[in-house]
PDB file of N, CA and C in Angstrom:
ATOM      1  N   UNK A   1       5.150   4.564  16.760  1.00 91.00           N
ATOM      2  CA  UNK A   1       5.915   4.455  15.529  1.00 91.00           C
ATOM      3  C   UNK A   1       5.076   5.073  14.399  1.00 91.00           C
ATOM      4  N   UNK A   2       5.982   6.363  13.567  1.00 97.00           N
ATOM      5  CA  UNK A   2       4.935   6.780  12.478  1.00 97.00           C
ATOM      6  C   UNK A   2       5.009   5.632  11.308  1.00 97.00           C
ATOM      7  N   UNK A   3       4.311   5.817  10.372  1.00 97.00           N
ATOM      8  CA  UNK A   3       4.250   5.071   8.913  1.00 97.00           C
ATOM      9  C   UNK A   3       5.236   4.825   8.004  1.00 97.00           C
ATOM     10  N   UNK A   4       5.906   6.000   7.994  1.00 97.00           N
ATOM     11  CA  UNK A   4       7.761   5.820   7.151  1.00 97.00           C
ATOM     12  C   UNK A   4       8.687   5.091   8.082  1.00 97.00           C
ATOM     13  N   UNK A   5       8.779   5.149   9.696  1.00 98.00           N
ATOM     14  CA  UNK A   5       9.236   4.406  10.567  1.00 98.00           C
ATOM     15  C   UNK A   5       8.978   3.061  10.422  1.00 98.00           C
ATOM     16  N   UNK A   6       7.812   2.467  10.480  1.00 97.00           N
ATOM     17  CA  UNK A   6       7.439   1.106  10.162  1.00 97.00           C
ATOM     18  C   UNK A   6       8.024   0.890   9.046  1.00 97.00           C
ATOM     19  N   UNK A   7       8.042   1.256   7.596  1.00 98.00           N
ATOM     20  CA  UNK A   7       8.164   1.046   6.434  1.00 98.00           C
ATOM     21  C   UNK A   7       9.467   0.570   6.649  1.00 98.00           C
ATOM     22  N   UNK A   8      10.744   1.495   7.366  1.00 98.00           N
ATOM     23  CA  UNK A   8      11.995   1.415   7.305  1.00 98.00           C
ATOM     24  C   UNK A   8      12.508   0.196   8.411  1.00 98.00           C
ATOM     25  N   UNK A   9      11.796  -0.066   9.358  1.00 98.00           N
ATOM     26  CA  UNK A   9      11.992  -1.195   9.896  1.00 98.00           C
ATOM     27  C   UNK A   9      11.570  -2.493   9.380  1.00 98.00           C
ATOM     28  N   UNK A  10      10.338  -2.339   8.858  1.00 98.00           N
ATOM     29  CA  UNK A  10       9.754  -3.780   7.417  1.00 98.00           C
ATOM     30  C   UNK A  10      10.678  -4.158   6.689  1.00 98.00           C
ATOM     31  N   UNK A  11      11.842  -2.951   6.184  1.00 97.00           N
ATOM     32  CA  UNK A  11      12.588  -3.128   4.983  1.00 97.00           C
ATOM     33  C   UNK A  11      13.543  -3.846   5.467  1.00 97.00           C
ATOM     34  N   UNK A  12      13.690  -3.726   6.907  1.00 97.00           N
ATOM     35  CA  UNK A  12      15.522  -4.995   7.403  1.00 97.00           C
ATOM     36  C   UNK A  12      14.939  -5.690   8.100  1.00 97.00           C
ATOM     37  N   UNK A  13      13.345  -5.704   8.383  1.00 97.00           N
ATOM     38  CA  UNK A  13      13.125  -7.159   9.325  1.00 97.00           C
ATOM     39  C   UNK A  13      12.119  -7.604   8.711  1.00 97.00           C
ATOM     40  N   UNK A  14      11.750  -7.451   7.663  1.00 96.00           N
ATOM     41  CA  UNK A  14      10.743  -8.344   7.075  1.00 96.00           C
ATOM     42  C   UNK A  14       8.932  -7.739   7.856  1.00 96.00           C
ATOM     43  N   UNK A  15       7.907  -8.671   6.963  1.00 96.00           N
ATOM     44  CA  UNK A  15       6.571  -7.734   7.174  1.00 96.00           C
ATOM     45  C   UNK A  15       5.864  -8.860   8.352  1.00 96.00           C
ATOM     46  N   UNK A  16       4.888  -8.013   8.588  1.00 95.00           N
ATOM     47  CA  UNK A  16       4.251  -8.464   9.995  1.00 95.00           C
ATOM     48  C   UNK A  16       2.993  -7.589  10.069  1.00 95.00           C
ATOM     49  N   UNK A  17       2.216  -8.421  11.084  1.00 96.00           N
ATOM     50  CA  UNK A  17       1.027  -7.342  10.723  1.00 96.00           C
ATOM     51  C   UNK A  17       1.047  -6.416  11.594  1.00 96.00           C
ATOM     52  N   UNK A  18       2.213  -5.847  12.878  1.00 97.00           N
ATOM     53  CA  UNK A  18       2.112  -4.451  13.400  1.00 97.00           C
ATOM     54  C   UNK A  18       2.295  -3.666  12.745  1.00 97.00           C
ATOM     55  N   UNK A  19       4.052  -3.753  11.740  1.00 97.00           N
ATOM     56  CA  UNK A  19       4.145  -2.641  10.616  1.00 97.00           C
ATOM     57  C   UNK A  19       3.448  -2.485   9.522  1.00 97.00           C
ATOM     58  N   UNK A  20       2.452  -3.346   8.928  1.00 97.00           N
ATOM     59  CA  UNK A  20       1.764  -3.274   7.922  1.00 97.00           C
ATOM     60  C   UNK A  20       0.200  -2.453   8.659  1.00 97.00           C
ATOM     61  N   UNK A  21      -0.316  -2.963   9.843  1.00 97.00           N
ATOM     62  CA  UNK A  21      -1.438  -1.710  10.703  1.00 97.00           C
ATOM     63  C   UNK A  21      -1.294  -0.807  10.988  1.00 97.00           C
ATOM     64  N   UNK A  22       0.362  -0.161  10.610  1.00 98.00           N
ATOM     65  CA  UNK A  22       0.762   0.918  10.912  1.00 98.00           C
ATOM     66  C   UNK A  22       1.063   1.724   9.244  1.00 98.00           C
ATOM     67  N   UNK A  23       1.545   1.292   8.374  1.00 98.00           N
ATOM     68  CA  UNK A  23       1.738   1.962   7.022  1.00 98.00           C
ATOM     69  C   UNK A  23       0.210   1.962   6.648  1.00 98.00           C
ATOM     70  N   UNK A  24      -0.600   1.479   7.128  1.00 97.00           N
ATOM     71  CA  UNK A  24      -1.973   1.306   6.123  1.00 97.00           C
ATOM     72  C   UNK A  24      -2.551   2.783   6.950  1.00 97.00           C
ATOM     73  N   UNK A  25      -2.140   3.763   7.456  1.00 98.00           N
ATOM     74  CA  UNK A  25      -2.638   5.079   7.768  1.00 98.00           C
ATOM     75  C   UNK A  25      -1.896   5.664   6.879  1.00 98.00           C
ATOM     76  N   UNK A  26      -1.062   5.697   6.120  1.00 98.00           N
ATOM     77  CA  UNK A  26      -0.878   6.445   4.817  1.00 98.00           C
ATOM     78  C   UNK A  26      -0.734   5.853   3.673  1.00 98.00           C
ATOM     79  N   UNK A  27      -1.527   6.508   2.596  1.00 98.00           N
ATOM     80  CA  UNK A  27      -1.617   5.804   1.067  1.00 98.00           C
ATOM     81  C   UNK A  27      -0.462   5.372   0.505  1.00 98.00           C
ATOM     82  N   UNK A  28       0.334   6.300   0.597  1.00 98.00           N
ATOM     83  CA  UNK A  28       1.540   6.333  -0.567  1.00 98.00           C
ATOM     84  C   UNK A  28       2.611   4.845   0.468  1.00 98.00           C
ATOM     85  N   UNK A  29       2.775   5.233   1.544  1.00 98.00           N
ATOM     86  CA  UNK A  29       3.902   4.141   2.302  1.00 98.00           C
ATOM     87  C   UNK A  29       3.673   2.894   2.605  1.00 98.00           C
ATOM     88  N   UNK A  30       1.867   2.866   2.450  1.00 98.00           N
ATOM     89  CA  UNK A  30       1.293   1.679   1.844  1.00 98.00           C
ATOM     90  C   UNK A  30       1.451   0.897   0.815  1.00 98.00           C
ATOM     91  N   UNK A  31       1.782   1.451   0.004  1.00 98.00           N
ATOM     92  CA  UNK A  31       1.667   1.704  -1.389  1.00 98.00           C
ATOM     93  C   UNK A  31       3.375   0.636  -1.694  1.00 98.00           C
ATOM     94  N   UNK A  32       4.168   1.599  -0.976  1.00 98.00           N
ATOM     95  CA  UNK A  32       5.600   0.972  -1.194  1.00 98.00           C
ATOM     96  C   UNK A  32       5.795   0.017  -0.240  1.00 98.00           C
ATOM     97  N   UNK A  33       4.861  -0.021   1.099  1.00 98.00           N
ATOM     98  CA  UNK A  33       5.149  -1.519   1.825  1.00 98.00           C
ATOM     99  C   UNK A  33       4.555  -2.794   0.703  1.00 98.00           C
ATOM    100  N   UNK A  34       3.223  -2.583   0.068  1.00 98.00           N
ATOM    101  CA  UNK A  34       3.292  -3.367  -0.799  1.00 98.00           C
ATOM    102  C   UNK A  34       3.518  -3.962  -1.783  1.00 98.00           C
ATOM    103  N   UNK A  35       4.619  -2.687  -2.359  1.00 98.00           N
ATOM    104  CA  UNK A  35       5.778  -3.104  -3.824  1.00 98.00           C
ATOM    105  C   UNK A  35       6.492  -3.718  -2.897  1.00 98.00           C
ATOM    106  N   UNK A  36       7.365  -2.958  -2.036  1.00 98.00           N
ATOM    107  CA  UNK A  36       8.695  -3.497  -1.728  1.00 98.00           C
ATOM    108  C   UNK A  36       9.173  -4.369  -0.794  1.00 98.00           C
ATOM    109  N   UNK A  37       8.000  -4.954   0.096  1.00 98.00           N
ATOM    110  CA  UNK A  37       8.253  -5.661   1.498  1.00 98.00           C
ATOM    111  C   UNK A  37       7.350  -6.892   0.687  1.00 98.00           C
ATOM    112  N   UNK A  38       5.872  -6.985   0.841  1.00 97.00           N
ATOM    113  CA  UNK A  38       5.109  -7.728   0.552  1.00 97.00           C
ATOM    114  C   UNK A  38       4.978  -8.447  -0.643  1.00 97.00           C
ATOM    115  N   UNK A  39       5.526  -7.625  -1.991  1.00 97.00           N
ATOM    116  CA  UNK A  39       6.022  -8.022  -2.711  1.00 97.00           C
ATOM    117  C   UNK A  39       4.278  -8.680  -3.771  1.00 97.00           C
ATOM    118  N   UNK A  40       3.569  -7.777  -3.178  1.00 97.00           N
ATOM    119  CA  UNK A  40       2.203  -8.550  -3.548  1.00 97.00           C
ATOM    120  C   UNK A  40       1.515  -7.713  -3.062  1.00 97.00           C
ATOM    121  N   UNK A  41      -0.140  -8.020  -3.757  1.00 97.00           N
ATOM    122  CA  UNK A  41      -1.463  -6.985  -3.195  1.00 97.00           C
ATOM    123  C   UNK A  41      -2.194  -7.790  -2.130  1.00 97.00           C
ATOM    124  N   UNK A  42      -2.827  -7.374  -1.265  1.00 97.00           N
ATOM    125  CA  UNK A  42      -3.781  -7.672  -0.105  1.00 97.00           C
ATOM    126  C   UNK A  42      -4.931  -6.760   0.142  1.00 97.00           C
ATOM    127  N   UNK A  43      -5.634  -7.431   0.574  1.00 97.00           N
ATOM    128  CA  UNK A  43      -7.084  -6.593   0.608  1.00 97.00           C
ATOM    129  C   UNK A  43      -6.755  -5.396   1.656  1.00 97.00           C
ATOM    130  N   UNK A  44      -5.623  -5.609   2.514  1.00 97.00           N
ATOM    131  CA  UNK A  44      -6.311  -4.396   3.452  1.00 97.00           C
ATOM    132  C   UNK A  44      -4.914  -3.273   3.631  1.00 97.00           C
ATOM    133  N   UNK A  45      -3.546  -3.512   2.378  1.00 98.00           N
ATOM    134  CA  UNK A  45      -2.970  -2.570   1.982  1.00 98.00           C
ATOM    135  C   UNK A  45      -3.771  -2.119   0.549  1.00 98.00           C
ATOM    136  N   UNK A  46      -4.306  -2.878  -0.051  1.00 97.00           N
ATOM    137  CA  UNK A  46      -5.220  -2.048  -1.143  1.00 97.00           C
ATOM    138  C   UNK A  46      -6.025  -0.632  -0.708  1.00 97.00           C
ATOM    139  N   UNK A  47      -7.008  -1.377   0.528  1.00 97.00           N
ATOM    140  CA  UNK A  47      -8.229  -0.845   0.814  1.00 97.00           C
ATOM    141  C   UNK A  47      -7.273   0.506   1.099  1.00 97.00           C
ATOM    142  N   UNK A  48      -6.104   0.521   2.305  1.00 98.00           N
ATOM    143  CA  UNK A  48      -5.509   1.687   2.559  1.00 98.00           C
ATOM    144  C   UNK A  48      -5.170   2.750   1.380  1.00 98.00           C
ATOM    145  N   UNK A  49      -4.337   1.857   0.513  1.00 98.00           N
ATOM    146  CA  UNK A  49      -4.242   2.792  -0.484  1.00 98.00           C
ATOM    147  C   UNK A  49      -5.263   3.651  -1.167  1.00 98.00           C
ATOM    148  N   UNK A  50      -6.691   2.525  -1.416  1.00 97.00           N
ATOM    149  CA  UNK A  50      -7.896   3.366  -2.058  1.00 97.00           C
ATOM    150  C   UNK A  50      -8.041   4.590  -1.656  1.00 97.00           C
ATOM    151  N   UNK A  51      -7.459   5.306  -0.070  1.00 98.00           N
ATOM    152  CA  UNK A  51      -7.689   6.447   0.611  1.00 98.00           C
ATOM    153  C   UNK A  51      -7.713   7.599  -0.351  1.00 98.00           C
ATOM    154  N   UNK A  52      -6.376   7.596  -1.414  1.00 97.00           N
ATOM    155  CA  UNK A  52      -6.007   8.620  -2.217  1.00 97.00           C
ATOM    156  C   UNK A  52      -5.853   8.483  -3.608  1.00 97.00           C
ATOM    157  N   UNK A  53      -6.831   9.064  -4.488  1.00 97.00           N
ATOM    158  CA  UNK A  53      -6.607   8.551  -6.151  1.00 97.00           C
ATOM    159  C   UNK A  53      -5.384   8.159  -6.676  1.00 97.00           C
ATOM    160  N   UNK A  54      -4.794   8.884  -6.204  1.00 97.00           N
ATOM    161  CA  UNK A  54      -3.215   8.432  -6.956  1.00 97.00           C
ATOM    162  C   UNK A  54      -2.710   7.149  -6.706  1.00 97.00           C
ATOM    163  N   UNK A  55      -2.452   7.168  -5.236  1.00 98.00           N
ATOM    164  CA  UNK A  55      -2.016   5.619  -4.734  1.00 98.00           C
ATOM    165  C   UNK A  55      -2.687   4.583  -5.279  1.00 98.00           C
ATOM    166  N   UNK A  56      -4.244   5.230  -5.372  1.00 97.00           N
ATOM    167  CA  UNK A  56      -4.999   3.640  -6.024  1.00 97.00           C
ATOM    168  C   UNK A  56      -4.805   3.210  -7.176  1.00 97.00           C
ATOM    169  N   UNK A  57      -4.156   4.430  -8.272  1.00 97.00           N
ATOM    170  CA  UNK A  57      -3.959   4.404  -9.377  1.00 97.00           C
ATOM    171  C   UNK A  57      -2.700   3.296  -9.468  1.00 97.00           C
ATOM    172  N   UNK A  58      -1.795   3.789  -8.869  1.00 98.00           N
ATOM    173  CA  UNK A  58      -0.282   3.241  -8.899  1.00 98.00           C
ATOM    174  C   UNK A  58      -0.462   2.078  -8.075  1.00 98.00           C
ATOM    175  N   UNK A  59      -1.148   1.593  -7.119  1.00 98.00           N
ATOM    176  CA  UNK A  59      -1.175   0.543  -6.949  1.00 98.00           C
ATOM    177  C   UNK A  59      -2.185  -0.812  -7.686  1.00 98.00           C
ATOM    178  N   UNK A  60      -3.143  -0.338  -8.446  1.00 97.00           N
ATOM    179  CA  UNK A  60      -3.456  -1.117  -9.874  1.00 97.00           C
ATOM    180  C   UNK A  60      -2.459  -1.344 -10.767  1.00 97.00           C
ATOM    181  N   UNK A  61      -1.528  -0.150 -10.635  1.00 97.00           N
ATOM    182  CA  UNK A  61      -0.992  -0.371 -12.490  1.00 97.00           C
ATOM    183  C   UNK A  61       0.268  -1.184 -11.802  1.00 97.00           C
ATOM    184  N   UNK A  62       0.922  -1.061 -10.184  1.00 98.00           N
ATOM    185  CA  UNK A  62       2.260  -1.834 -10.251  1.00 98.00           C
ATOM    186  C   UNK A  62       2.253  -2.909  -9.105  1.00 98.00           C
ATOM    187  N   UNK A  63       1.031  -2.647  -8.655  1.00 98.00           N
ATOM    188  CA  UNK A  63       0.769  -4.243  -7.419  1.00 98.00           C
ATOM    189  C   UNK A  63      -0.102  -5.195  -8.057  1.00 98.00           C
ATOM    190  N   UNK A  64      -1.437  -4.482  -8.391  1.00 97.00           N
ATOM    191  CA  UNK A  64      -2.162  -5.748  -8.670  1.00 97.00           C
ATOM    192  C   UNK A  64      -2.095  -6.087 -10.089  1.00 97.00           C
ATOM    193  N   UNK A  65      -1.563  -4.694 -10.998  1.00 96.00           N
ATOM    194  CA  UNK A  65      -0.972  -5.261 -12.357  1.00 96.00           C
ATOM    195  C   UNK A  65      -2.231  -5.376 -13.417  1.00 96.00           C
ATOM    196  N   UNK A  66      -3.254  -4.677 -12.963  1.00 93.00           N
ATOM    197  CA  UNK A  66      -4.396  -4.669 -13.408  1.00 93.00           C
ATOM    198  C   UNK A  66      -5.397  -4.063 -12.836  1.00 93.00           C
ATOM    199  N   UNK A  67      -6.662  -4.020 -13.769  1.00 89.00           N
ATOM    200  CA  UNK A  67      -7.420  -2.822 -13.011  1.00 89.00           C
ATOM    201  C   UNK A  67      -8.819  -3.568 -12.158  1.00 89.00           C
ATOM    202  N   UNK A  68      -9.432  -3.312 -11.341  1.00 95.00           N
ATOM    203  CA  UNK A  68     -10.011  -3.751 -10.526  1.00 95.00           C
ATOM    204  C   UNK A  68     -11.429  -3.043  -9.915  1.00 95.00           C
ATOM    205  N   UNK A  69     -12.122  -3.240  -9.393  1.00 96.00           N
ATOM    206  CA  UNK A  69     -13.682  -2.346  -9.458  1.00 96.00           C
ATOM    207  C   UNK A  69     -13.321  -1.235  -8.577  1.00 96.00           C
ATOM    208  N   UNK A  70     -12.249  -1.674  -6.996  1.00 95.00           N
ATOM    209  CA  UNK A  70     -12.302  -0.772  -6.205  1.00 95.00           C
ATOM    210  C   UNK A  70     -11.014   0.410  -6.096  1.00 95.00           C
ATOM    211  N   UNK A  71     -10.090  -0.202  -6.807  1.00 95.00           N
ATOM    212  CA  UNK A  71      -9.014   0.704  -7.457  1.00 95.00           C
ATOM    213  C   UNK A  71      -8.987   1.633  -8.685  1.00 95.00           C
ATOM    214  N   UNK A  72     -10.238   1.151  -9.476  1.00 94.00           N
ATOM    215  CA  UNK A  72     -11.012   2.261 -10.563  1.00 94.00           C
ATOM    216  C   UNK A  72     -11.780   3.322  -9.815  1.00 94.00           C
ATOM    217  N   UNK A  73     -12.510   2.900  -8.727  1.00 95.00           N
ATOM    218  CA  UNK A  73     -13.472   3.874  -8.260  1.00 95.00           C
ATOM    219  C   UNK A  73     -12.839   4.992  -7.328  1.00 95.00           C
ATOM    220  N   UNK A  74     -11.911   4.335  -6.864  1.00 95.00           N
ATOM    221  CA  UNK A  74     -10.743   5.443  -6.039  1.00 95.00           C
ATOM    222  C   UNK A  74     -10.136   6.185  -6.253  1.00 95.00           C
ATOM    223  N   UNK A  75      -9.427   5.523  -7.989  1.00 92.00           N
ATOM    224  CA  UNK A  75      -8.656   6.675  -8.733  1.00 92.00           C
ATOM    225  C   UNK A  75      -9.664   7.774  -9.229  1.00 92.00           C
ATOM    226  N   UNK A  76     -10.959   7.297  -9.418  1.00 93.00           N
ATOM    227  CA  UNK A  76     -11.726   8.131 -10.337  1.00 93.00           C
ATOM    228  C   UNK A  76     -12.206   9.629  -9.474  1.00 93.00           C
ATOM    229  N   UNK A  77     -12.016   9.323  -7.794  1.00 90.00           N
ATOM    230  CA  UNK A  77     -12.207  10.223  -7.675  1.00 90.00           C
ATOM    231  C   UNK A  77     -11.812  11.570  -7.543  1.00 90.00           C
ATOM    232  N   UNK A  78     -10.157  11.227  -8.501  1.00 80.00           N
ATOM    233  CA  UNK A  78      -9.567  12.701  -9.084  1.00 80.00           C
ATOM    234  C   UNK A  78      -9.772  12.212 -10.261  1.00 80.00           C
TER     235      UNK A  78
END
């Protein structure tokens, strides 16, 4: 199962930790499993997201709603 696959099955059956070990190989679908399924931040859809400045960016400013040591240092590196 790829990462947008999981995402789209999370979205009508709810989260679990196969589809969430599976979106955490890409930033961004990480990113929206944890707006839109989880509904909340976790250490190890964060950590995924940290992969890519942007995601880390957008997931400070709309998951954790604030800025944080390891979501500053991720974005910073664009």
């Amino acid at each position: 199962m790829m990462p947008q696959e999981a995402y789209e099955y999370a979205l009508k059956n709810g989260p679990d930790e196969k589809t969430r070990n599976i979106v955490c190989q890409d930033p961004y679908i990480v990113y929206l499993y944890a707006l839109n399924i989880d509904k909340g931040p976790r250490e190890d859809t964060r950590e995924a997201a940290c992969q890519d400045p942007y995601c880390a960016y957008i997931y400070a400013k709309d998951i954790d709603k604030e800025p944080r040591e390891d979501t500053r240092e991720a974005a910073c590196q664009n």
